[in-house]
Amino acid sequence: MNNNTKGFLYTILGAICWGFSGFCGDYLFSVKKISPLWVAPVRLLTASVILFVISLFVVGKKTFEPLKDKKDILRLINFGISGLVGAQFTYLMAISYSNAGTATVLQYLGVSYLVIYVCIRNLRFPSKVESISLVFALIGTFLVATRGNINSLSINPNALFWGLLGGVGLVTYSLTPVVLLKKHNCFSVLSYAMFFGGVFLSLILRPWNIAVELDFLTIMAFLGLVVIGTVISFFLYMSGVNLIGPINASLLNTCEPLSAILFSVVLLNLKLQLIDFVGFAFIISTVFILKLGMRGK
């Protein structure tokens, strides 16, 4: 198996693992009635410990290098709070009010937010390709939110709010760690950022005051969310990026919402209408439009 094939395989498996994490969250919220206010901080803290141990095995003492620079520590805190909390907490909240598929697709609106951010920062209008992607994103959001009926919402307003906010979180998640990842091992960066984000959320949400009944299936679903959906998915995706590049990897990463939808439909008996899938397709297609537009330059 050549490196190109390995890269495609790693990236697709990583995206499927991310989609599986959405299903695990959906299962915890809808079946086990576990509060996302408990899951979000505990997930971040648990994953931070696992990634820290992995970093020690991978790079040894270099794991501690991000803590030697005060500016890097501030960057880690910013990444943990605005990036990881911004992306993961909003995502789990959106799932709790809707389902994994809808929440994952809505988070992909972050790609469109990023286009708007770049245009504002550079004081320019969107290009033709960017404009098409933004129109597709608007159409997709309208269809998901209303199912074509302009007079009513077909989605819980809270789910729409957290899903749209999750798109903003995806932008901050993409932008805030850039400097850190150029200087340090990705596992240590993510470990420290998750720790700071988990501590921040814990101080606000106080998960120790939330009653949680932990049976075998609940623990398995939580471990699926943390180990498969966070640690393994991140490792596979980063391995894929190293082999096939970020553009190909981000295109293949669209398997994430598709797998989240599939897991929820098959395992949680989620009922969706054709109009939902059309809306999902419009939103997900924005990634392909933008990436193929970049290739054409």
XYZ file of N, CA and C in Angstrom, residues 62-254:
579
model
N 10.094 16.746 25.126
C 9.607 17.864 24.310
C 8.137 18.173 24.598
N 7.462 17.233 25.253
C 6.066 17.451 25.634
C 5.912 18.711 26.477
N 6.947 19.056 27.256
C 6.857 20.185 28.186
C 7.287 21.518 27.557
N 7.766 21.489 26.315
C 8.258 22.709 25.684
C 7.218 23.822 25.553
N 5.921 23.506 25.257
C 4.942 24.598 25.146
C 4.768 25.398 26.438
N 5.191 24.830 27.577
C 5.024 25.513 28.862
C 6.219 26.387 29.223
N 7.253 26.403 28.381
C 8.456 27.176 28.682
C 8.364 28.631 28.221
N 7.389 28.928 27.385
C 7.220 30.282 26.844
C 5.883 30.838 27.316
N 5.929 32.008 27.986
C 4.696 32.601 28.515
C 3.700 32.915 27.389
N 4.207 33.333 26.252
C 3.313 33.633 25.125
C 2.618 32.368 24.627
N 3.373 31.262 24.625
C 2.778 29.994 24.186
C 1.720 29.510 25.189
N 1.955 29.749 26.469
C 0.961 29.374 27.477
C -0.327 30.149 27.262
N -0.194 31.444 26.965
C -1.383 32.266 26.683
C -2.079 31.783 25.416
N -1.270 31.372 24.432
C -1.859 30.841 23.193
C -2.608 29.536 23.470
N -2.037 28.705 24.336
C -2.693 27.444 24.700
C -4.019 27.701 25.412
N -4.019 28.662 26.317
C -5.257 29.006 27.030
C -6.302 29.532 26.043
N -5.858 30.371 25.107
C -6.780 30.912 24.100
C -7.332 29.805 23.218
N -6.451 28.893 22.782
C -6.886 27.770 21.953
C -7.854 26.879 22.724
N -7.536 26.631 23.993
C -8.396 25.768 24.796
C -9.782 26.332 25.006
N -9.850 27.652 25.269
C -11.141 28.265 25.590
C -11.915 28.662 24.339
N -11.289 29.478 23.493
C -12.027 29.958 22.315
C -12.084 28.921 21.205
N -11.047 28.052 21.115
C -11.018 27.056 20.060
C -11.729 25.771 20.417
N -11.192 25.046 21.408
C -11.750 23.732 21.744
C -13.103 23.827 22.439
N -13.216 24.706 23.436
C -14.529 24.889 24.076
C -15.518 25.451 23.065
N -15.044 26.423 22.265
C -15.923 27.031 21.263
C -16.456 26.034 20.264
N -15.632 25.054 19.890
C -16.066 24.055 18.899
C -16.784 22.874 19.542
N -16.206 22.307 20.598
C -16.721 21.048 21.140
C -17.929 21.232 22.055
N -17.921 22.271 22.881
C -19.067 22.483 23.765
C -20.319 22.829 22.956
N -20.175 23.731 21.993
C -21.329 24.112 21.163
C -21.835 22.915 20.366
N -20.905 22.071 19.898
C -21.283 20.882 19.131
C -22.110 19.923 19.974
N -21.660 19.667 21.208
C -22.401 18.764 22.089
C -23.758 19.347 22.467
N -23.815 20.652 22.669
C -25.094 21.287 22.988
C -26.060 21.170 21.808
N -25.552 21.357 20.587
C -26.399 21.226 19.397
C -26.929 19.804 19.263
N -26.080 18.807 19.556
C -26.520 17.409 19.511
C -27.630 17.174 20.523
N -27.463 17.722 21.733
C -28.433 17.466 22.801
C -29.818 18.010 22.460
N -29.874 19.052 21.611
C -31.158 19.631 21.230
C -31.673 19.110 19.886
N -30.834 18.349 19.155
C -31.280 17.829 17.855
C -30.781 16.399 17.690
N -29.752 16.209 16.895
C -29.151 14.890 16.689
C -27.749 15.091 16.140
N -26.979 14.017 16.116
C -25.576 14.117 15.724
C -25.412 14.584 14.281
N -26.250 14.073 13.384
C -26.134 14.434 11.979
C -26.373 15.906 11.738
N -27.461 16.422 12.267
C -27.799 17.834 12.076
C -26.746 18.735 12.700
N -26.311 18.406 13.920
C -25.314 19.223 14.605
C -23.997 19.249 13.837
N -23.585 18.095 13.308
C -22.323 18.015 12.578
C -22.389 18.822 11.292
N -23.489 18.724 10.575
C -23.631 19.468 9.331
C -23.659 20.967 9.604
N -24.400 21.393 10.618
C -24.464 22.822 10.934
C -23.090 23.371 11.305
N -22.285 22.550 11.971
C -20.940 23.011 12.332
C -20.102 23.271 11.084
N -20.421 22.585 9.997
C -19.675 22.790 8.759
C -19.937 24.162 8.138
N -20.907 24.898 8.668
C -21.105 26.268 8.223
C -19.902 27.133 8.587
N -19.063 26.623 9.493
C -17.844 27.340 9.848
C -16.968 27.617 8.641
N -17.034 26.751 7.624
C -16.265 26.977 6.397
C -16.716 28.277 5.729
N -18.019 28.521 5.732
C -18.550 29.753 5.149
C -18.201 30.957 6.011
N -18.256 30.784 7.332
C -17.859 31.868 8.235
C -16.398 32.255 7.991
N -15.578 31.260 7.720
C -14.159 31.515 7.486
C -13.965 32.344 6.218
N -14.767 32.060 5.201
C -14.710 32.849 3.964
C -15.048 34.311 4.263
N -16.110 34.520 5.036
C -16.522 35.885 5.381
C -15.425 36.579 6.187
N -14.821 35.851 7.125
C -13.747 36.418 7.953
C -12.563 36.859 7.086
N -12.148 36.010 6.149
C -11.010 36.325 5.284
C -11.314 37.544 4.414
N -12.548 37.619 3.910
C -12.928 38.761 3.068
C -12.917 40.062 3.871
N -13.438 40.020 5.089
C -13.449 41.222 5.940
C -12.025 41.626 6.315
N -11.207 40.641 6.674
C -9.827 40.936 7.084
C -9.029 41.551 5.936
N -9.269 41.069 4.720
C -8.534 41.561 3.565
C -9.244 42.703 2.839
N -10.384 43.144 3.405
C -11.155 44.268 2.829
C -11.460 44.044 1.357
N -12.044 42.899 1.056
C -12.409 42.581 -0.323
C -13.754 41.878 -0.377
N -14.349 41.873 -1.563
C -15.592 41.148 -1.764
C -15.278 39.672 -2.048
N -16.226 38.772 -1.766
C -15.993 37.355 -2.074
C -15.796 37.137 -3.575
N -14.959 36.173 -3.920
C -14.784 35.803 -5.322
C -16.037 35.089 -5.812
N -16.053 34.769 -7.097
C -17.221 34.094 -7.663
C -17.442 32.734 -6.998
N -16.357 31.978 -6.825
C -16.461 30.662 -6.185
C -16.925 30.803 -4.743
N -16.361 31.759 -4.021
C -16.745 31.990 -2.630
C -18.207 32.405 -2.520
N -18.652 33.229 -3.441
C -20.055 33.678 -3.432
C -21.004 32.501 -3.636
N -20.644 31.613 -4.564
C -21.471 30.424 -4.809
C -21.547 29.566 -3.551
N -20.408 29.390 -2.886
C -20.390 28.555 -1.672
C -21.238 29.181 -0.571
N -21.209 30.515 -0.454
C -22.010 31.190 0.564
C -23.507 31.051 0.273
N -23.874 31.141 -1.001
C -25.278 30.969 -1.380
C -25.732 29.546 -1.064
N -24.896 28.571 -1.377
C -25.225 27.177 -1.077
C -25.386 26.973 0.433
N -24.517 27.617 1.207
C -24.602 27.496 2.666
C -25.914 28.078 3.181
N -26.324 29.218 2.637
C -27.584 29.848 3.050
C -28.782 28.971 2.683
N -28.768 28.429 1.459
C -29.865 27.548 1.029
C -29.943 26.317 1.926
N -28.773 25.714 2.190
C -28.744 24.522 3.028
C -29.246 24.791 4.435
N -28.823 25.916 5.014
C -29.270 26.275 6.362
C -30.777 26.512 6.391
N -31.279 27.181 5.370
C -32.721 27.437 5.283
C -33.505 26.126 5.220
N -33.032 25.189 4.407
C -33.738 23.909 4.262
C -33.679 23.082 5.543
N -32.513 23.072 6.210
C -32.388 22.320 7.461
C -33.276 22.931 8.545
N -33.320 24.266 8.587
C -34.058 24.949 9.651
C -35.563 24.941 9.438
N -36.010 24.971 8.178
C -37.444 25.139 7.913
C -38.072 24.011 7.104
N -37.219 23.151 6.511
C -37.715 22.128 5.580
C -38.553 22.743 4.466
N -38.170 23.943 4.068
C -38.812 24.619 2.954
C -40.029 25.442 3.308
N -40.468 25.392 4.549
C -41.630 26.177 4.985
C -41.143 27.444 5.674
N -41.256 28.570 4.996
C -40.704 29.830 5.495
C -41.421 30.330 6.744
N -42.587 29.792 7.023
C -43.398 30.283 8.151
C -43.129 29.568 9.475
N -42.275 28.537 9.462
C -42.049 27.820 10.714
C -40.676 27.166 10.724
N -40.160 26.927 11.922
C -38.906 26.209 12.097
C -39.188 24.718 12.285
N -38.445 23.890 11.580
C -38.599 22.444 11.747
C -37.547 21.896 12.706
N -36.700 22.772 13.199
C -35.627 22.373 14.100
C -35.787 23.132 15.410
N -35.411 22.517 16.503
C -35.455 23.184 17.796
C -34.628 24.472 17.724
N -35.183 25.621 18.114
C -34.432 26.889 18.050
C -33.104 26.833 18.797
N -33.077 26.100 19.906
C -31.820 25.969 20.645
C -30.780 25.189 19.847
N -31.235 24.172 19.117
C -30.325 23.402 18.273
C -29.756 24.283 17.167
N -30.607 25.111 16.574
C -30.157 26.019 15.517
C -29.150 27.023 16.072
N -29.439 27.563 17.259
C -28.544 28.536 17.883
C -27.170 27.931 18.145
N -27.145 26.768 18.807
C -25.867 26.141 19.137
C -25.157 25.624 17.888
N -25.928 25.174 16.889
C -25.320 24.710 15.642
C -24.643 25.843 14.888
N -25.324 26.994 14.800
C -24.731 28.153 14.136
C -23.530 28.670 14.914
N -23.626 28.651 16.241
C -22.501 29.075 17.079
C -21.338 28.094 16.947
N -21.671 26.825 16.732
C -20.632 25.820 16.524
C -19.799 26.112 15.288
N -20.411 26.712 14.283
C -19.668 27.117 13.093
C -18.605 28.146 13.432
N -18.965 29.082 14.327
C -17.995 30.073 14.796
C -16.867 29.373 15.553
N -17.252 28.386 16.376
C -16.255 27.620 17.114
C -15.295 26.893 16.197
N -15.810 26.404 15.065
C -14.953 25.706 14.106
C -13.909 26.648 13.520
N -14.309 27.910 13.315
C -13.374 28.912 12.790
C -12.262 29.173 13.799
N -12.638 29.423 15.058
C -11.627 29.698 16.081
C -10.751 28.466 16.320
N -11.349 27.281 16.221
C -10.593 26.038 16.366
C -9.539 25.916 15.265
N -9.859 26.415 14.078
C -8.941 26.322 12.940
C -7.846 27.376 12.995
N -8.167 28.556 13.540
C -7.242 29.683 13.479
C -6.321 29.798 14.692
N -6.826 29.491 15.883
C -6.055 29.796 17.099
C -4.797 28.946 17.321
N -4.734 27.683 16.837
C -3.523 26.899 17.143
C -2.416 26.983 16.092
N -2.572 27.836 15.069
C -1.633 27.828 13.940
C -0.190 28.024 14.396
N 0.062 29.050 15.209
C 1.435 29.340 15.667
C 1.964 28.200 16.526
N 1.120 27.685 17.400
C 1.535 26.602 18.302
C 1.937 25.346 17.535
N 1.142 24.988 16.525
C 1.405 23.753 15.785
C 2.649 23.848 14.914
N 3.073 25.076 14.597
C 4.307 25.253 13.839
C 5.537 25.052 14.725
N 5.359 25.233 16.032
C 6.490 25.179 16.959
C 6.569 23.884 17.761
N 5.405 23.248 18.006
C 5.383 22.153 18.962
C 4.638 20.927 18.421
N 4.852 19.801 19.080
C 4.168 18.553 18.781
C 2.655 18.718 18.954
N 1.899 18.235 17.965
C 0.450 18.452 17.962
C -0.237 17.791 19.160
N 0.291 16.646 19.621
C -0.354 15.957 20.737
C -0.210 16.740 22.044
N 0.969 17.320 22.274
C 1.140 18.102 23.493
C 0.320 19.381 23.442
N 0.267 20.014 22.272
C -0.537 21.236 22.121
C -2.001 20.953 22.431
N -2.519 19.886 21.833
C -3.926 19.553 22.042
C -4.182 19.135 23.488
N -3.224 18.435 24.083
C -3.372 18.000 25.469
C -3.502 19.183 26.421
N -2.577 20.130 26.326
C -2.621 21.289 27.219
C -3.853 22.149 26.958
N -4.180 22.331 25.674
C -5.340 23.158 25.342
C -6.624 22.532 25.867
N -6.738 21.204 25.740
C -7.920 20.521 26.269
C -7.983 20.630 27.787
N -6.818 20.575 28.432
C -6.788 20.709 29.888
C -7.287 22.098 30.304
N -6.757 23.145 29.668
C -7.187 24.503 30.005
C -8.664 24.707 29.691
N -9.113 24.168 28.548
C -10.525 24.280 28.198
C -11.405 23.521 29.165
N -10.954 22.320 29.571
C -11.721 21.515 30.516
C -11.817 22.167 31.882
N -10.723 22.769 32.350
C -10.736 23.466 33.633
C -11.671 24.671 33.565
N -11.580 25.417 32.465
C -12.444 26.590 32.275
C -13.918 26.203 32.324
N -14.283 25.153 31.578
C -15.673 24.702 31.562
C -16.104 24.175 32.926
N -15.202 23.469 33.594
C -15.539 22.903 34.904
C -15.836 23.989 35.925
N -15.055 25.070 35.888
C -15.274 26.165 36.826
C -16.619 26.852 36.585
N -17.054 26.852 35.328
C -18.331 27.494 34.985
C -19.507 26.546 35.213
N -19.374 25.299 34.740
C -20.501 24.363 34.747
C -20.573 23.506 36.007
N -19.453 23.369 36.730
C -19.387 22.571 37.954
C -20.006 21.173 37.773
N -19.392 20.353 36.933
C -19.957 19.032 36.637
C -20.075 18.125 37.861
N -19.283 18.409 38.900
C -19.357 17.582 40.112
C -20.692 17.733 40.840
N -21.448 18.779 40.482
C -22.774 18.978 41.083
C -23.896 18.355 40.259
N -23.524 17.760 39.102
C -24.521 17.179 38.204
C -24.591 15.671 38.439
N -25.779 15.189 38.747
C -25.964 13.751 39.017
C -25.848 12.955 37.715
N -25.020 11.939 37.739
C -24.806 11.087 36.570
C -24.820 9.627 37.003
N -25.632 8.818 36.333
C -25.684 7.385 36.624
C -24.835 6.655 35.595
N -23.703 6.104 36.041
C -22.754 5.473 35.145
C -22.947 3.958 35.131
N -23.610 3.462 34.090
C -23.674 2.018 33.902
C -22.701 1.629 32.791
N -22.672 0.362 32.434
C -21.679 -0.131 31.472
C -21.800 0.568 30.121
N -23.021 0.661 29.580
C -23.208 1.267 28.265
C -22.893 2.757 28.274
N -23.188 3.419 29.382
C -22.862 4.842 29.493
C -21.355 5.044 29.453
N -20.633 4.213 30.185
C -19.169 4.312 30.208
C -18.585 4.003 28.831
N -19.128 2.985 28.157
C -18.641 2.631 26.823
C -18.882 3.767 25.827
N -20.062 4.389 25.904
C -20.368 5.494 25.006
C -19.458 6.689 25.279
N -19.197 6.945 26.559
C -18.315 8.060 26.912
C -16.891 7.788 26.438
N -16.418 6.552 26.611
C -15.084 6.201 26.129
C -15.019 6.279 24.607
N -16.124 5.918 23.941
C -16.178 6.064 22.491
C -16.047 7.516 22.079
N -16.696 8.388 22.837
C -16.637 9.831 22.578
C -15.223 10.356 22.765
N -14.539 9.875 23.803
C -13.203 10.386 24.134
C -12.110 9.696 23.325
N -12.076 8.354 23.401
C -10.958 7.620 22.799
C -11.081 7.555 21.277
N -12.223 7.066 20.794
C -12.402 6.930 19.343
C -12.650 8.290 18.691
N -13.546 9.075 19.292
C -13.961 10.327 18.665
C -13.018 11.482 18.861
N -12.060 11.373 19.777
C -11.130 12.479 20.005
C -9.696 12.053 19.728
N -9.212 11.057 20.456
C -7.801 10.676 20.362
C -7.488 9.964 19.046
N -8.209 8.873 18.764
C -7.921 8.088 17.555
C -8.236 8.888 16.293
N -9.371 9.601 16.296
C -9.757 10.379 15.112
C -8.717 11.452 14.804
N -8.230 12.124 15.848
C -7.230 13.179 15.647
C -5.934 12.586 15.098
N -5.497 11.465 15.670
C -4.269 10.822 15.210
C -4.390 10.400 13.735
N -5.511 9.769 13.372
C -5.706 9.317 11.992
C -5.767 10.490 11.024
N -6.459 11.554 11.417
C -6.594 12.708 10.529
C -5.241 13.381 10.311
N -4.488 13.596 11.392
C -3.179 14.230 11.257
C -2.227 13.361 10.432
N -2.329 12.045 10.579
C -1.511 11.134 9.773
C -1.880 11.256 8.302
N -3.181 11.382 8.037
C -3.635 11.553 6.660
C -3.167 12.861 6.052
N -3.218 13.943 6.834
C -2.759 15.255 6.358
C -1.285 15.193 5.977
N -0.483 14.517 6.778
C 0.948 14.416 6.502
C 1.235 13.655 5.211
N 0.330 12.749 4.827
C 0.570 11.922 3.647
C -0.042 12.488 2.366
N -1.207 13.127 2.466
C -1.890 13.584 1.241
C -2.139 15.093 1.204
N -1.770 15.806 2.263
C -1.931 17.251 2.255
C -3.277 17.691 2.807
N -3.356 18.962 3.258
C -4.570 19.455 3.911
C -5.788 19.588 3.007
N -5.576 19.891 1.717
C -6.729 20.081 0.818
C -7.451 18.755 0.591
N -6.694 17.725 0.216
C -7.318 16.408 0.029
C -7.922 15.895 1.322
N -7.227 16.132 2.437
C -7.715 15.648 3.729
C -9.022 16.329 4.111
N -9.111 17.636 3.890
C -10.335 18.341 4.266
C -11.512 17.948 3.382
N -11.230 17.600 2.124
C -12.295 17.099 1.251
C -12.822 15.756 1.760
N -11.904 14.872 2.115
C -12.308 13.557 2.614
C -12.959 13.656 3.990
N -12.664 14.733 4.704
C -13.218 14.890 6.049
C -14.728 15.111 6.023
N -15.285 15.360 4.839
C -16.744 15.485 4.724
C -17.435 14.149 4.995
